[in-house]
XYZ file of N, CA and C in Angstrom:
306
model
N -15.398 69.597 28.612
C -14.389 68.873 27.746
C -14.494 69.620 26.307
N -13.335 69.711 25.883
C -13.236 70.349 24.553
C -13.434 69.401 23.516
N -13.714 69.693 22.351
C -13.885 68.855 21.169
C -12.648 68.023 20.974
N -12.760 66.818 20.902
C -11.377 65.878 20.731
C -10.851 66.079 19.399
N -9.540 65.899 19.391
C -8.690 65.931 18.425
C -8.431 64.515 18.107
N -8.558 63.992 16.754
C -8.283 62.600 16.431
C -7.187 62.495 15.515
N -6.357 61.524 15.744
C -5.229 61.306 14.805
C -4.871 59.831 14.661
N -4.713 59.237 13.647
C -4.166 57.681 13.454
C -2.652 57.891 13.398
N -2.286 57.079 14.215
C -0.572 56.900 14.283
C -0.189 55.605 13.886
N 1.128 55.384 13.417
C 1.684 54.127 13.065
C 2.175 54.124 11.625
N 2.218 53.068 11.225
C 2.741 52.753 9.726
C 1.994 51.711 9.317
N 2.155 51.378 7.994
C 1.624 50.164 7.398
C 2.104 48.827 7.650
N 3.353 48.693 8.337
C 3.822 47.549 8.853
C 3.330 47.261 10.067
N 2.903 47.962 10.907
C 2.536 47.704 12.271
C 1.202 46.550 12.263
N 1.325 45.773 13.251
C 0.296 44.665 13.183
C -0.948 45.229 13.862
N -0.884 46.419 14.218
C -2.315 46.951 14.778
C -2.252 48.543 14.402
N -3.421 49.034 14.402
C -3.758 50.431 14.012
C -4.138 51.118 15.339
N -3.467 52.382 15.712
C -3.933 53.049 16.816
C -4.247 54.320 16.400
N -5.603 54.494 16.968
C -6.134 55.943 17.000
C -5.979 56.678 18.266
N -5.460 57.948 17.954
C -5.095 58.834 19.272
C -6.176 59.813 19.325
N -6.789 60.026 20.424
C -7.856 60.953 20.720
C -7.268 61.978 21.793
N -7.219 63.114 21.600
C -6.944 64.289 22.546
C -8.054 65.000 22.759
N -8.591 65.228 24.094
C -9.737 65.924 24.394
C -9.457 67.239 24.997
N -8.074 67.717 25.006
C -7.825 68.945 25.457
C -7.125 68.826 26.774
N -7.117 67.680 27.360
C -6.500 67.355 28.650
C -5.662 66.256 28.708
N -6.132 65.152 27.910
C -5.430 63.829 27.946
C -5.631 63.106 26.606
N -4.564 62.344 26.453
C -4.623 61.430 25.244
C -5.227 60.038 25.534
N -6.089 59.451 24.595
C -6.554 58.127 24.779
C -6.361 57.404 23.535
N -5.725 56.184 23.593
C -5.505 55.367 22.431
C -6.571 54.405 22.328
N -7.139 54.213 21.040
C -8.015 53.126 20.490
C -7.303 52.221 19.688
N -7.096 50.926 19.769
C -6.400 50.263 18.955
C -7.148 48.929 18.277
N -6.610 48.585 17.239
C -7.294 47.473 16.675
C -6.501 46.641 15.647
N -6.663 45.494 15.212
C -5.847 44.825 14.396
C -5.787 45.439 12.967
N -4.631 45.594 12.403
C -4.511 46.039 10.917
C -4.867 44.984 10.141
N -5.666 45.356 9.092
C -6.087 44.345 7.987
C -5.494 44.575 6.735
N -4.768 43.625 6.330
C -3.980 43.683 5.050
C -4.946 43.604 3.820
N -5.526 44.687 3.369
C -6.460 44.641 2.337
C -6.353 46.067 1.530
N -6.681 45.978 0.210
C -6.855 47.308 -0.622
C -8.179 47.709 -0.641
N -9.136 46.923 -0.016
C -10.416 47.409 -0.072
C -10.933 48.351 0.955
N -10.340 49.526 0.972
C -10.482 50.521 1.962
C -11.123 51.697 1.362
N -11.673 51.784 0.208
C -12.080 53.025 -0.288
C -13.307 53.571 0.337
N -13.137 54.763 0.851
C -14.296 55.412 1.498
C -14.248 55.225 2.969
N -13.071 54.818 3.603
C -13.026 54.569 5.081
C -13.119 55.852 5.869
N -12.591 56.869 5.270
C -12.664 58.130 6.010
C -13.788 58.713 6.056
N -14.710 58.712 4.809
C -15.984 59.149 4.953
C -16.842 58.330 5.621
N -16.727 57.007 5.792
C -17.593 56.237 6.481
C -17.345 56.519 7.941
N -16.104 56.496 8.392
C -15.652 56.818 9.732
C -16.232 58.031 10.263
N -16.238 59.161 9.595
C -16.768 60.390 9.901
C -18.257 60.566 9.974
N -18.813 59.635 9.045
C -20.222 59.652 9.091
C -20.667 58.851 10.221
N -20.074 57.887 10.604
C -20.354 56.935 11.746
C -20.223 57.789 13.088
N -19.206 58.412 13.137
C -18.976 59.458 14.350
C -20.195 60.477 14.316
N -20.512 61.106 13.317
C -21.612 62.099 13.178
C -22.789 61.353 13.599
N -23.227 60.209 13.160
C -24.382 59.479 13.551
C -24.432 59.240 15.156
N -23.386 58.968 15.771
C -23.235 58.780 17.203
C -23.481 60.046 17.814
N -23.056 61.162 17.321
C -23.177 62.537 17.997
C -24.727 62.758 17.802
N -25.255 62.600 16.512
C -26.853 62.727 16.510
C -27.581 61.968 17.447
N -27.055 60.838 17.930
C -27.649 59.969 18.902
C -27.428 60.349 20.432
N -26.900 61.519 20.490
C -26.555 62.124 21.875
C -25.336 61.401 22.616
N -24.506 60.721 21.874
C -23.491 60.185 22.349
C -22.372 61.200 22.767
N -21.428 60.977 23.610
C -20.411 61.855 24.066
C -19.492 61.837 22.729
N -18.663 62.774 22.617
C -17.774 62.811 21.526
C -16.844 61.525 21.540
N -16.363 61.153 22.483
C -15.503 59.998 22.892
C -16.098 58.697 22.472
N -17.354 58.595 22.973
C -18.244 57.505 22.687
C -18.629 57.238 21.257
N -18.775 58.469 20.584
C -19.165 58.518 19.198
C -17.833 58.059 18.279
N -16.672 58.452 18.768
C -15.577 58.107 18.034
C -15.113 56.693 18.212
N -15.446 56.125 19.474
C -15.160 54.703 19.689
C -16.246 53.965 18.962
N -17.498 54.283 18.952
C -18.462 53.536 18.224
C -18.108 53.503 16.677
N -17.725 54.702 16.175
C -17.389 54.845 14.875
C -16.065 53.953 14.408
N -15.205 53.861 15.362
C -14.120 53.038 15.201
C -14.362 51.660 15.163
N -15.287 51.105 15.949
C -15.813 49.673 15.804
C -16.496 49.552 14.524
N -17.311 50.391 14.121
C -18.040 50.247 12.768
C -17.060 50.078 11.638
N -16.042 51.045 11.610
C -15.148 51.052 10.410
C -14.278 49.863 10.531
N -13.881 49.426 11.663
C -13.049 48.297 11.811
C -13.728 46.943 11.294
N -15.065 46.853 11.659
C -15.829 45.787 11.107
C -16.125 45.655 9.549
N -16.181 46.944 9.115
C -16.394 47.107 7.781
C -15.097 46.935 6.890
N -13.930 47.124 7.464
C -12.600 46.683 6.810
C -12.521 45.248 6.835
N -12.543 44.668 7.969
C -12.355 43.218 8.343
C -13.313 42.311 7.440
N -14.481 42.692 7.239
C -15.442 41.856 6.430
C -15.673 42.637 5.170
N -14.534 42.930 4.496
C -14.708 43.714 3.246
C -15.446 42.801 2.061
N -15.902 43.437 1.226
C -16.672 42.968 0.179
C -15.839 42.319 -1.092
N -14.508 42.763 -0.997
C -13.443 42.437 -2.043
C -14.204 42.452 -3.616
N -14.586 43.526 -3.793
C -15.124 43.993 -5.181
C -14.086 44.646 -5.979
N -14.134 44.346 -7.136
C -13.176 45.018 -8.098
C -11.859 44.410 -8.031
N -11.076 45.249 -8.910
C -9.598 44.968 -8.971
C -8.609 45.924 -8.455
N -9.205 46.958 -7.971
C -8.462 48.106 -7.489
C -8.769 48.309 -5.848
N -8.859 49.383 -5.361
C -9.195 49.757 -4.094
C -10.828 49.880 -3.996
N -11.251 48.621 -3.441
C -12.676 48.328 -3.249
C -13.245 48.832 -2.147
N -14.665 48.844 -2.007
C -15.428 49.678 -0.938
C -15.256 48.753 0.333
N -15.575 49.275 1.604
C -15.608 48.505 2.766
C -17.107 47.912 2.942
N -17.302 47.186 3.868
C -18.555 46.460 4.107
C -19.402 47.120 5.007
N -20.482 48.132 4.577
C -21.050 48.904 5.605
C -22.075 47.977 6.349
N -22.347 46.834 5.935
C -23.209 45.949 6.719
C -22.769 45.051 7.770
N -21.340 45.035 7.694
C -20.736 44.229 8.832
C -21.008 44.493 10.061
N -20.994 45.573 10.649
C -21.237 46.035 12.007
C -22.424 45.389 12.418
N -23.584 45.771 11.720
C -24.835 45.236 12.103
C -24.981 43.582 11.977
N -24.326 43.050 11.091
C -24.311 41.635 11.147
C -23.594 41.109 12.175
N -22.508 41.656 12.727
C -21.906 41.242 14.035
C -22.804 41.431 15.255
N -23.767 42.400 15.196
C -24.520 42.700 16.291
C -25.774 41.851 16.159
N -25.948 41.084 15.200
C -27.072 40.267 14.847
C -28.345 40.719 14.425
N -28.220 42.125 13.941
C -29.334 42.855 13.462
C -29.634 42.352 12.163
N -28.684 42.051 11.220
C -28.841 41.713 9.938
C -28.426 40.367 9.814
N -29.104 39.226 9.099
C -28.744 37.910 9.151
C -28.693 37.341 7.647
């Protein structure tokens, strides 16, 4: 398997967000609900760091992307709502959902 190529597709009015992964042979879609928020500062960096963490844990590239996608979805959905502009995502949300943090 080649290294996957990742691309987000859709627009801001769609009710869901679709991430498109191409592994050199086939396309796979990962979808989630779109969250209407301005608190998305750092989503790209957070998503890429979550993917890198998965790869460091010996996950396949696809599994690392899927895990990173779940991480950033939780971080956006459970935003911290800080500040008056584009605030940060909630990096603790995924662990809280897993019951690791209480």
